[in-house]
Short mmCIF file of C-alpha atoms in Angstrom, two decimals:
data_model
loop_
_atom_site.label_atom_id
_atom_site.label_comp_id
_atom_site.label_asym_id
_atom_site.label_seq_id
_atom_site.Cartn_x
_atom_site.Cartn_y
_atom_site.Cartn_z
CA MET A 460 85.59 122.75 71.01
CA PHE A 461 87.75 119.54 70.86
CA THR A 462 88.19 117.38 67.78
CA ARG A 463 88.59 113.64 67.93
CA LYS A 464 92.23 114.07 67.05
CA GLN A 465 92.73 116.56 69.90
CA LEU A 466 91.09 114.17 72.46
CA VAL A 467 93.23 111.44 71.26
CA ASN A 468 96.32 113.52 71.50
CA LEU A 469 95.21 114.55 75.06
CA ILE A 470 94.27 111.19 76.35
CA LEU A 471 96.91 108.80 75.05
CA PRO A 472 100.00 110.74 76.36
CA LEU A 473 98.00 110.92 79.70
CA ALA A 474 97.64 107.25 79.60
CA GLY A 475 101.24 106.78 78.75
CA GLU A 476 102.20 109.08 81.59
CA GLN A 477 100.00 107.25 84.11
CA LEU A 478 101.68 103.78 82.96
CA LEU A 479 105.14 105.23 83.30
CA ALA A 480 104.26 106.47 86.78
CA VAL A 481 102.94 103.06 87.85
CA THR A 482 106.02 101.51 86.20
CA ILE A 483 108.08 103.30 88.93
CA GLY A 484 106.19 101.60 91.70
CA LEU A 485 106.05 98.39 90.02
CA SER A 486 109.96 98.44 89.27
CA ASP A 487 110.73 99.39 93.00
CA THR A 488 108.42 96.52 94.24
CA MET A 489 109.67 93.98 91.81
CA MET A 490 113.42 94.74 92.33
CA VAL A 491 113.28 95.13 96.15
CA ALA A 492 111.09 91.91 96.26
CA ASN A 493 114.22 90.05 95.17
CA VAL A 494 116.07 91.20 98.28
CA GLY A 495 113.39 89.74 100.61
CA GLU A 496 109.97 90.17 102.09
CA ALA A 497 111.17 92.44 104.87
CA ALA A 498 112.47 94.91 102.19
CA VAL A 499 109.42 94.97 100.05
CA SER A 500 107.24 95.31 103.14
CA GLY A 501 109.32 98.19 104.46
CA THR A 502 109.19 100.06 101.09
CA SER A 503 105.54 99.40 100.60
CA ILE A 504 104.44 100.83 103.98
CA ILE A 505 106.36 103.93 103.25
CA ASP A 506 104.90 104.34 99.71
CA ALA A 507 101.44 104.43 101.33
CA ILE A 508 102.62 107.43 103.24
CA ASN A 509 104.23 108.91 100.12
CA VAL A 510 101.04 108.53 98.22
CA LEU A 511 99.29 110.67 100.92
CA LEU A 512 101.67 113.53 100.30
CA ILE A 513 101.86 113.03 96.61
CA GLN A 514 98.08 113.32 96.40
CA ILE A 515 98.22 116.57 98.28
CA PHE A 516 100.72 118.02 95.85
CA SER A 517 98.66 116.71 93.05
CA ALA A 518 95.43 118.38 94.43
CA LEU A 519 97.12 121.71 94.71
CA ALA A 520 98.46 121.27 91.05
CA THR A 521 94.89 120.28 90.09
CA GLY A 522 93.65 123.60 91.58
CA GLY A 523 96.07 125.58 89.43
CA ALA A 524 95.17 123.47 86.44
CA VAL A 525 91.39 124.26 86.72
CA VAL A 526 91.99 127.94 87.10
CA ALA A 527 94.46 127.92 84.19
CA ALA A 528 92.11 125.90 82.02
CA GLN A 529 89.27 128.32 82.57
CA TYR A 530 91.51 131.32 81.66
CA ILE A 531 92.53 129.62 78.58
CA GLY A 532 88.86 128.99 77.55
CA ARG A 533 88.13 132.42 78.41
CA GLY A 534 91.15 133.58 76.16
CA ASP A 535 92.98 135.43 79.03
CA LYS A 536 96.57 134.36 78.51
CA GLU A 537 98.08 136.93 80.98
CA SER A 538 95.93 135.71 83.83
CA GLY A 539 96.79 132.10 82.96
CA CYS A 540 100.44 132.94 83.10
CA THR A 541 100.10 134.73 86.42
CA ALA A 542 98.09 131.59 87.80
CA ALA A 543 100.95 129.35 86.57
CA LYS A 544 103.65 131.11 88.45
CA GLN A 545 101.75 131.43 91.67
CA LEU A 546 101.03 127.76 91.47
CA LEU A 547 104.55 127.07 91.24
CA TYR A 548 105.40 129.11 94.30
CA ALA A 549 102.68 127.72 96.40
CA ILE A 550 103.33 124.10 95.75
CA THR A 551 107.05 124.13 96.17
CA PHE A 552 106.81 125.99 99.40
CA LEU A 553 104.30 123.39 100.74
CA ALA A 554 106.47 120.54 99.60
CA ALA A 555 109.60 121.98 101.22
CA MET A 556 107.58 122.31 104.60
CA VAL A 557 106.42 118.73 104.27
CA MET A 558 109.95 117.48 103.51
CA ALA A 559 111.35 119.25 106.54
CA LEU A 560 108.70 117.72 108.92
CA CYS A 561 109.24 114.19 107.41
CA LEU A 562 112.98 114.22 107.76
CA ALA A 563 112.71 115.50 111.38
CA PHE A 564 110.11 113.05 112.55
CA ARG A 565 110.24 110.16 110.21
CA THR A 566 110.65 107.56 112.95
CA GLN A 567 107.74 109.09 114.93
CA ILE A 568 105.56 109.12 111.79
CA ILE A 569 106.07 105.41 111.09
CA TYR A 570 105.38 104.40 114.61
CA LEU A 571 102.20 106.69 114.74
CA VAL A 572 100.92 105.29 111.55
CA TYR A 573 101.92 101.60 111.90
CA GLY A 574 102.81 100.93 115.57
CA ASP A 575 105.47 98.35 116.34
CA LEU A 576 106.91 96.48 113.25
CA ASP A 577 109.19 93.81 112.77
CA ALA A 578 112.81 95.14 113.28
CA GLU A 579 113.93 94.38 109.72
CA VAL A 580 110.75 95.98 108.30
CA MET A 581 111.31 99.02 110.28
CA LYS A 582 114.85 99.42 109.32
CA ASN A 583 114.09 99.28 105.68
CA ALA A 584 111.08 101.56 106.10
CA GLN A 585 113.32 104.39 107.78
CA ILE A 586 115.90 104.21 105.18
CA TYR A 587 113.46 104.40 102.21
CA PHE A 588 111.32 107.10 103.93
CA PHE A 589 114.59 109.40 104.43
CA PHE A 590 115.49 109.38 100.69
CA THR A 591 111.93 109.72 99.33
CA SER A 592 111.36 112.53 101.58
CA LEU A 593 114.18 114.63 100.16
CA SER A 594 112.45 114.15 96.70
CA TYR A 595 109.10 115.99 97.75
CA PRO A 596 110.01 119.50 96.53
CA PHE A 597 111.16 118.12 93.17
CA LEU A 598 108.13 116.01 92.80
CA ALA A 599 105.75 119.04 93.55
CA ILE A 600 107.61 121.14 90.81
CA TYR A 601 107.11 118.21 88.35
CA ASN A 602 103.42 117.86 89.28
CA ALA A 603 102.78 121.69 88.84
CA GLY A 604 104.37 121.70 85.41
CA ALA A 605 102.59 118.52 84.39
CA ALA A 606 99.10 120.02 85.58
CA LEU A 607 99.80 123.18 83.57
CA PHE A 608 100.64 121.51 80.36
CA ARG A 609 97.48 119.32 80.74
CA ALA A 610 95.49 122.55 81.26
CA MET A 611 96.84 123.67 77.86
CA GLY A 612 95.82 120.41 76.38
CA ASN A 613 99.53 119.37 75.81
CA SER A 614 100.01 116.14 77.60
CA LYS A 615 102.94 114.91 75.57
CA ILE A 616 105.50 117.09 77.42
CA SER A 617 104.62 115.43 80.85
CA MET A 618 104.62 111.93 79.18
CA MET A 619 108.11 112.55 77.85
CA VAL A 620 109.51 113.96 80.96
CA SER A 621 107.99 110.97 82.76
CA LEU A 622 109.55 108.64 80.31
CA ILE A 623 112.96 110.04 81.04
CA ASP A 624 112.24 109.84 84.74
CA ASN A 625 111.42 106.17 84.45
CA VAL A 626 114.55 105.28 82.39
CA VAL A 627 116.80 106.96 84.98
CA HIS A 628 114.86 105.57 87.82
CA ILE A 629 114.85 102.04 86.70
CA GLY A 630 118.52 102.03 85.49
CA THR A 631 119.71 103.60 88.86
CA ASN A 632 117.53 101.07 90.85
CA ALA A 633 118.98 98.22 89.01
CA VAL A 634 122.65 99.38 89.66
CA LEU A 635 122.12 100.29 93.29
CA ILE A 636 119.96 97.28 94.17
CA PHE A 637 121.51 94.50 92.20
CA VAL A 638 125.11 95.58 91.64
CA CYS A 639 125.72 97.57 94.88
CA GLY A 640 123.54 95.70 97.03
CA PHE A 641 121.77 98.63 98.71
CA GLY A 642 118.21 97.14 98.81
CA ALA A 643 115.72 99.64 100.15
CA MET A 644 118.10 102.38 100.21
CA GLY A 645 119.04 101.91 96.50
CA ALA A 646 115.30 102.19 95.65
CA GLY A 647 115.02 105.45 97.75
CA ILE A 648 118.30 107.06 96.09
CA GLY A 649 116.95 106.01 92.66
CA THR A 650 113.55 107.78 93.36
CA LEU A 651 115.33 110.91 94.56
CA PHE A 652 117.75 111.17 91.59
CA ALA A 653 114.98 110.56 88.99
CA ARG A 654 112.77 113.21 90.49
CA ILE A 655 115.47 115.76 90.51
CA LEU A 656 115.99 115.42 86.90
CA ALA A 657 112.24 115.45 86.07
CA ALA A 658 111.76 118.66 88.18
CA ILE A 659 114.71 120.42 86.35
CA ALA A 660 113.41 119.30 82.82
CA MET A 661 109.80 120.29 83.73
CA LEU A 662 110.80 123.86 85.00
CA ILE A 663 112.81 124.42 81.87
CA LEU A 664 110.08 123.46 79.68
CA ILE A 665 107.20 125.33 81.52
CA CYS A 666 109.24 128.68 81.38
CA ARG A 667 109.27 128.75 77.60
CA PRO A 668 107.32 131.67 76.26
CA VAL A 669 106.17 129.72 73.19
CA ASN A 670 103.57 127.89 75.48
CA THR A 671 100.07 129.06 75.68
CA ILE A 672 100.83 129.82 79.43
CA TYR A 673 104.15 129.82 80.88
CA VAL A 674 106.15 130.88 84.09
CA ASP A 675 107.85 134.04 83.51
CA HIS A 676 111.16 134.44 85.38
CA PRO A 677 110.46 132.01 88.15
CA PHE A 678 113.26 133.21 90.49
CA ARG A 679 111.99 136.71 90.25
CA PHE A 680 109.51 136.30 93.34
CA CYS A 681 106.22 138.05 93.12
CA PHE A 682 103.38 137.01 95.64
CA LEU A 683 99.73 137.68 94.42
CA PRO A 684 97.26 136.74 97.12
CA ASP A 685 94.19 136.87 95.07
CA MET A 686 95.33 134.57 92.45
CA VAL A 687 96.78 132.28 95.17
CA PHE A 688 93.38 132.24 96.66
CA ARG A 689 91.72 131.27 93.39
CA ILE A 690 94.10 128.32 93.27
CA LEU A 691 93.72 127.29 96.84
CA HIS A 692 89.91 127.64 96.50
CA ILE A 693 90.12 124.52 94.33
CA GLY A 694 93.31 123.02 95.65
CA VAL A 695 92.62 123.20 99.35
CA PRO A 696 89.32 121.23 99.35
CA ASN A 697 90.74 118.88 96.81
CA GLY A 698 93.93 118.56 98.86
CA LEU A 699 91.86 117.84 102.15
CA GLU A 700 89.69 115.34 100.24
CA ASN A 701 92.79 113.51 98.91
CA GLY A 702 94.58 113.87 102.19
CA MET A 703 91.68 112.56 104.38
CA PHE A 704 91.23 109.84 101.72
CA GLN A 705 94.87 108.68 102.08
CA ILE A 706 94.87 108.84 105.83
CA GLY A 707 91.98 106.45 105.76
CA LYS A 708 94.09 104.18 103.55
CA LEU A 709 96.90 104.48 105.88
CA ILE A 710 94.65 103.30 108.78
CA VAL A 711 93.48 100.46 106.59
CA GLN A 712 97.31 99.74 105.92
CA ARG A 713 97.83 99.55 109.56
CA VAL A 714 95.20 96.93 109.77
CA VAL A 715 96.97 94.95 107.04
CA THR A 716 100.17 94.98 109.05
CA THR A 717 98.52 92.97 111.78
CA PHE A 718 98.09 90.03 109.46
CA GLY A 719 101.87 89.39 109.06
CA THR A 720 104.48 89.86 106.67
CA SER A 721 103.07 87.55 103.93
CA ALA A 722 99.74 89.58 104.00
CA ILE A 723 101.69 92.82 103.70
CA ALA A 724 103.66 91.62 100.74
CA ALA A 725 100.44 90.23 99.00
CA ASN A 726 98.68 93.47 99.63
CA ALA A 727 101.65 95.50 98.31
CA VAL A 728 102.01 93.39 95.16
CA ALA A 729 98.24 93.43 94.56
CA GLY A 730 98.15 97.13 95.06
CA SER A 731 101.05 97.71 92.57
CA ILE A 732 99.42 95.46 89.86
CA SER A 733 95.84 96.83 90.38
CA SER A 734 97.11 100.36 89.77
CA VAL A 735 97.77 99.34 86.05
CA ALA A 736 94.04 98.49 85.49
CA ASN A 737 92.92 101.95 86.50
CA ILE A 738 95.36 103.73 84.05
CA PRO A 739 92.77 104.19 81.32
CA GLY A 740 90.12 105.68 83.79
CA ASN A 741 92.80 107.99 85.28
CA ALA A 742 93.80 109.27 81.90
CA CYS A 743 90.38 110.08 80.95
CA SER A 744 89.58 111.75 84.26
CA LEU A 745 92.57 113.87 84.03
CA ALA A 746 91.72 114.82 80.48
CA LEU A 747 88.31 115.88 81.76
CA ILE A 748 89.68 118.54 84.02
CA THR A 749 91.28 120.23 80.99
CA ILE A 750 88.21 119.82 78.68
CA VAL A 751 85.51 120.72 81.20
CA GLY A 752 87.54 123.58 82.47
CA GLN A 753 88.05 125.06 79.10
CA CYS A 754 84.38 124.51 78.18
CA LEU A 755 83.32 126.33 81.45
CA GLY A 756 85.78 128.99 80.99
CA ALA A 757 84.06 129.76 77.52
CA GLY A 758 80.74 129.56 79.42
CA ASP A 759 79.68 126.40 77.38
CA TYR A 760 77.82 124.01 79.67
CA ASP A 761 76.33 121.83 76.98
CA GLN A 762 79.80 121.14 75.57
CA ALA A 763 80.97 120.33 79.17
CA GLN A 764 78.21 117.71 79.49
CA TYR A 765 78.79 116.28 76.10
CA TYR A 766 82.45 115.66 76.67
CA THR A 767 81.86 114.13 80.14
CA LYS A 768 79.51 111.50 78.61
CA ARG A 769 81.99 110.91 75.64
CA LEU A 770 85.04 110.24 77.91
CA MET A 771 82.90 108.20 80.36
CA ARG A 772 82.03 105.78 77.51
CA THR A 773 85.69 105.80 76.42
CA ALA A 774 86.71 104.95 80.08
CA TYR A 775 84.28 102.00 80.36
CA ILE A 776 85.51 100.42 77.04
CA SER A 777 89.16 100.73 77.69
CA MET A 778 88.96 99.73 81.44
CA GLY A 779 86.71 96.75 80.66
CA THR A 780 89.39 95.66 78.14
CA VAL A 781 92.31 96.06 80.61
CA ASN A 782 90.53 94.41 83.40
CA ILE A 783 89.55 91.23 81.35
CA MET A 784 93.36 90.97 80.58
CA LEU A 785 94.05 91.30 84.17
CA LEU A 786 91.70 88.64 85.16
CA ILE A 787 93.13 86.25 82.58
CA ALA A 788 96.82 86.86 83.45
CA SER A 789 96.66 87.53 87.17
CA LYS A 790 98.47 84.22 88.11
CA ALA A 791 101.24 84.77 85.61
CA VAL A 792 101.73 88.43 86.80
CA VAL A 793 101.78 87.71 90.36
CA GLY A 794 104.42 84.99 89.72
CA VAL A 795 106.93 87.69 88.60
CA TYR A 796 107.33 88.71 92.19
CA SER A 797 108.73 85.69 93.75
CA LEU A 798 106.43 85.57 96.78
CA ASP A 799 105.89 82.69 99.03
CA PRO A 800 102.93 80.38 98.01
CA VAL A 801 100.50 81.91 100.71
CA ALA A 802 101.30 85.45 99.87
CA SER A 803 101.05 84.56 96.01
CA ALA A 804 97.69 82.82 96.40
CA THR A 805 96.21 85.83 98.39
CA ALA A 806 97.40 88.37 95.80
CA ILE A 807 95.73 86.32 93.05
CA GLN A 808 92.47 86.20 94.84
CA ILE A 809 92.55 89.96 95.43
CA LEU A 810 93.28 90.83 91.85
CA GLN A 811 90.43 88.57 90.34
CA LEU A 812 87.70 90.42 92.45
CA PHE A 813 89.39 93.71 91.75
CA ALA A 814 89.23 93.27 87.89
CA PHE A 815 85.42 93.03 88.15
CA CYS A 816 84.85 96.03 90.41
CA SER A 817 87.37 98.09 88.67
CA ALA A 818 85.59 97.70 85.30
CA THR A 819 82.22 98.48 86.71
CA ILE A 820 81.85 100.70 89.78
CA TRP A 821 85.34 102.50 89.82
CA ILE A 822 84.54 104.74 86.88
CA PRO A 823 81.63 106.86 88.25
CA SER A 824 83.19 106.78 91.61
CA PHE A 825 86.30 108.51 90.54
CA PHE A 826 85.70 109.91 87.07
CA LEU A 827 82.57 112.09 87.72
CA PRO A 828 84.20 113.93 90.69
CA ASN A 829 86.65 115.35 88.23
CA ALA A 830 83.90 116.94 86.23
CA LEU A 831 82.44 118.57 89.30
CA ARG A 832 85.95 119.79 90.51
CA ALA A 833 86.63 121.31 87.08
CA ALA A 834 83.32 123.23 87.55
CA GLY A 835 84.45 124.37 91.04
CA ASP A 836 82.08 122.09 93.05
CA VAL A 837 84.90 121.05 95.20
CA ARG A 838 83.21 121.23 98.66
CA PHE A 839 80.71 118.68 97.80
CA THR A 840 83.21 116.21 96.46
CA MET A 841 85.37 116.78 99.60
CA LEU A 842 82.69 116.02 101.85
CA THR A 843 81.27 112.97 100.00
CA SER A 844 84.72 111.37 99.55
CA THR A 845 85.71 111.98 103.18
CA ILE A 846 82.57 110.74 104.76
CA SER A 847 82.39 107.72 102.51
CA MET A 848 85.98 106.86 103.32
CA TRP A 849 85.65 107.05 107.06
CA VAL A 850 82.24 105.63 107.44
CA PHE A 851 82.23 102.97 104.74
CA ARG A 852 85.66 102.00 103.94
CA ILE A 853 87.24 102.25 107.42
CA GLY A 854 84.11 101.16 109.08
CA PHE A 855 83.43 97.98 107.01
CA CYS A 856 87.17 97.32 106.97
CA PHE A 857 87.03 96.67 110.75
CA ILE A 858 83.62 94.76 110.44
CA LEU A 859 84.87 92.53 107.76
CA THR A 860 88.31 91.88 109.17
CA GLN A 861 87.51 91.73 112.94
CA VAL A 862 84.07 90.41 113.02
CA PHE A 863 83.99 88.11 109.93
CA HIS A 864 87.70 87.49 110.00
CA LEU A 865 88.18 87.91 106.32
CA GLY A 866 91.80 89.05 106.69
CA VAL A 867 93.27 91.14 103.87
CA GLN A 868 90.52 90.24 101.54
CA GLY A 869 88.13 92.07 103.94
CA VAL A 870 90.16 95.29 103.61
CA TRP A 871 89.64 95.19 99.83
CA GLY A 872 85.85 94.26 100.18
CA ALA A 873 85.41 97.36 102.32
CA MET A 874 87.03 99.46 99.50
CA TYR A 875 84.50 98.10 97.05
CA ILE A 876 81.66 99.17 99.49
CA ASP A 877 83.22 102.63 99.60
CA TRP A 878 83.40 102.88 95.79
CA SER A 879 79.69 101.86 95.55
CA VAL A 880 78.52 104.71 97.80
CA ARG A 881 80.70 107.15 95.94
CA MET A 882 79.18 106.05 92.69
CA ILE A 883 75.57 106.63 93.70
CA VAL A 884 76.28 109.92 95.44
CA PHE A 885 78.26 111.51 92.55
CA THR A 886 76.04 110.23 89.91
CA ILE A 887 73.01 111.89 91.62
CA ARG A 888 75.03 115.20 91.96
CA TYR A 889 76.05 115.32 88.40
CA ARG A 890 72.71 114.53 87.04
CA SER A 891 71.10 117.18 89.32
CA GLY A 892 73.10 120.10 87.58
CA LYS A 893 73.92 121.93 90.74
CA TRP A 894 77.67 121.96 89.58
CA LYS A 895 76.66 124.51 86.92
CA THR A 896 76.07 127.20 89.59
CA LYS A 897 79.74 127.19 90.74
CA LYS A 898 82.25 129.72 89.69
CA VAL A 899 86.17 129.63 89.68
CA ILE A 900 87.20 132.75 87.93
#
């Protein structure tokens, strides 16, 4: 169903989009790091909360993308367009509700998640949280449009919009942080402004009738419960999975805050840099949703298996290459962040072990679940990911940090244990073939 050229044209823009998305986080961290450790710590702990909410929006968008991809594979353009419009309504409504709650209770949320923080860290966190909360509806609209274009096999659009987003974001940050001296507030305003522009651009593009599927008259409201249910059938379990996963990460993040400002800064920098190493795998796994979704929409399970294996090999080769480069360049990359010697040494140690684990056990842990989701096997992936997070990552986090006193390295070690469990369970599930019995449309 897909030629080599089509696969390349799908995956490379996805990798570019992932790189651009990571660039926003890296630029924020690097620019704010020059203001001081309190500023970078404050923004990093809010970014952890933001990631939780972003993952929920992305999960709903994935639900819409799976439904749309299967309609495309079936050749039912009309239903695909209907699904696109209902996805846009559902995800925007949810994001607006989340924004309102975060604006009203942002201080309480920070205290609930992290407890008492250093006064300067708390001040920066509150400021950054306020402005990034305002951006949630715009981010949701962008995610919905990007997911729909991926479902069509056109990932170039979302990459180009992301490129514009990054240019505006970095430029605005540079002015507000370095020229105006706004610090964390400058990073927050830059994020908000860039996401508004990205949402407007994506909405204009997804409404064009020349697309395989498009949103017809988005401001002419029409609610179709049956179609929303199909989207939520995939999106809600996926959202719960991602939500519980990110809540678990927040709990782990709270453990990190007990180790002091240097540990928080080292963890934030290592997290930002390590996200780059996973870009090839993320790109392949996002492409897998489109490919498997269209294959199963056409009823071709053999093709779905073939492309899963083919993209998995591609992910191993590309991630192996990137992580070898990370292992070699870890000291030089960490040096860009201007951390104190203790934080810098800690970040380097984290990244060196991460490079090995990312190139080996990450891929089956996070790649195979997307093949299962595209087939509609969402409840199994939700239960597996949630149980593994809470039992193994959180459980071993407390064991390695409180019993063996491994500090922030123990937090990352618990993550690798979680990955290993996921790898084993998802490999068994995929090979069992039970995902072939699931239906979406």
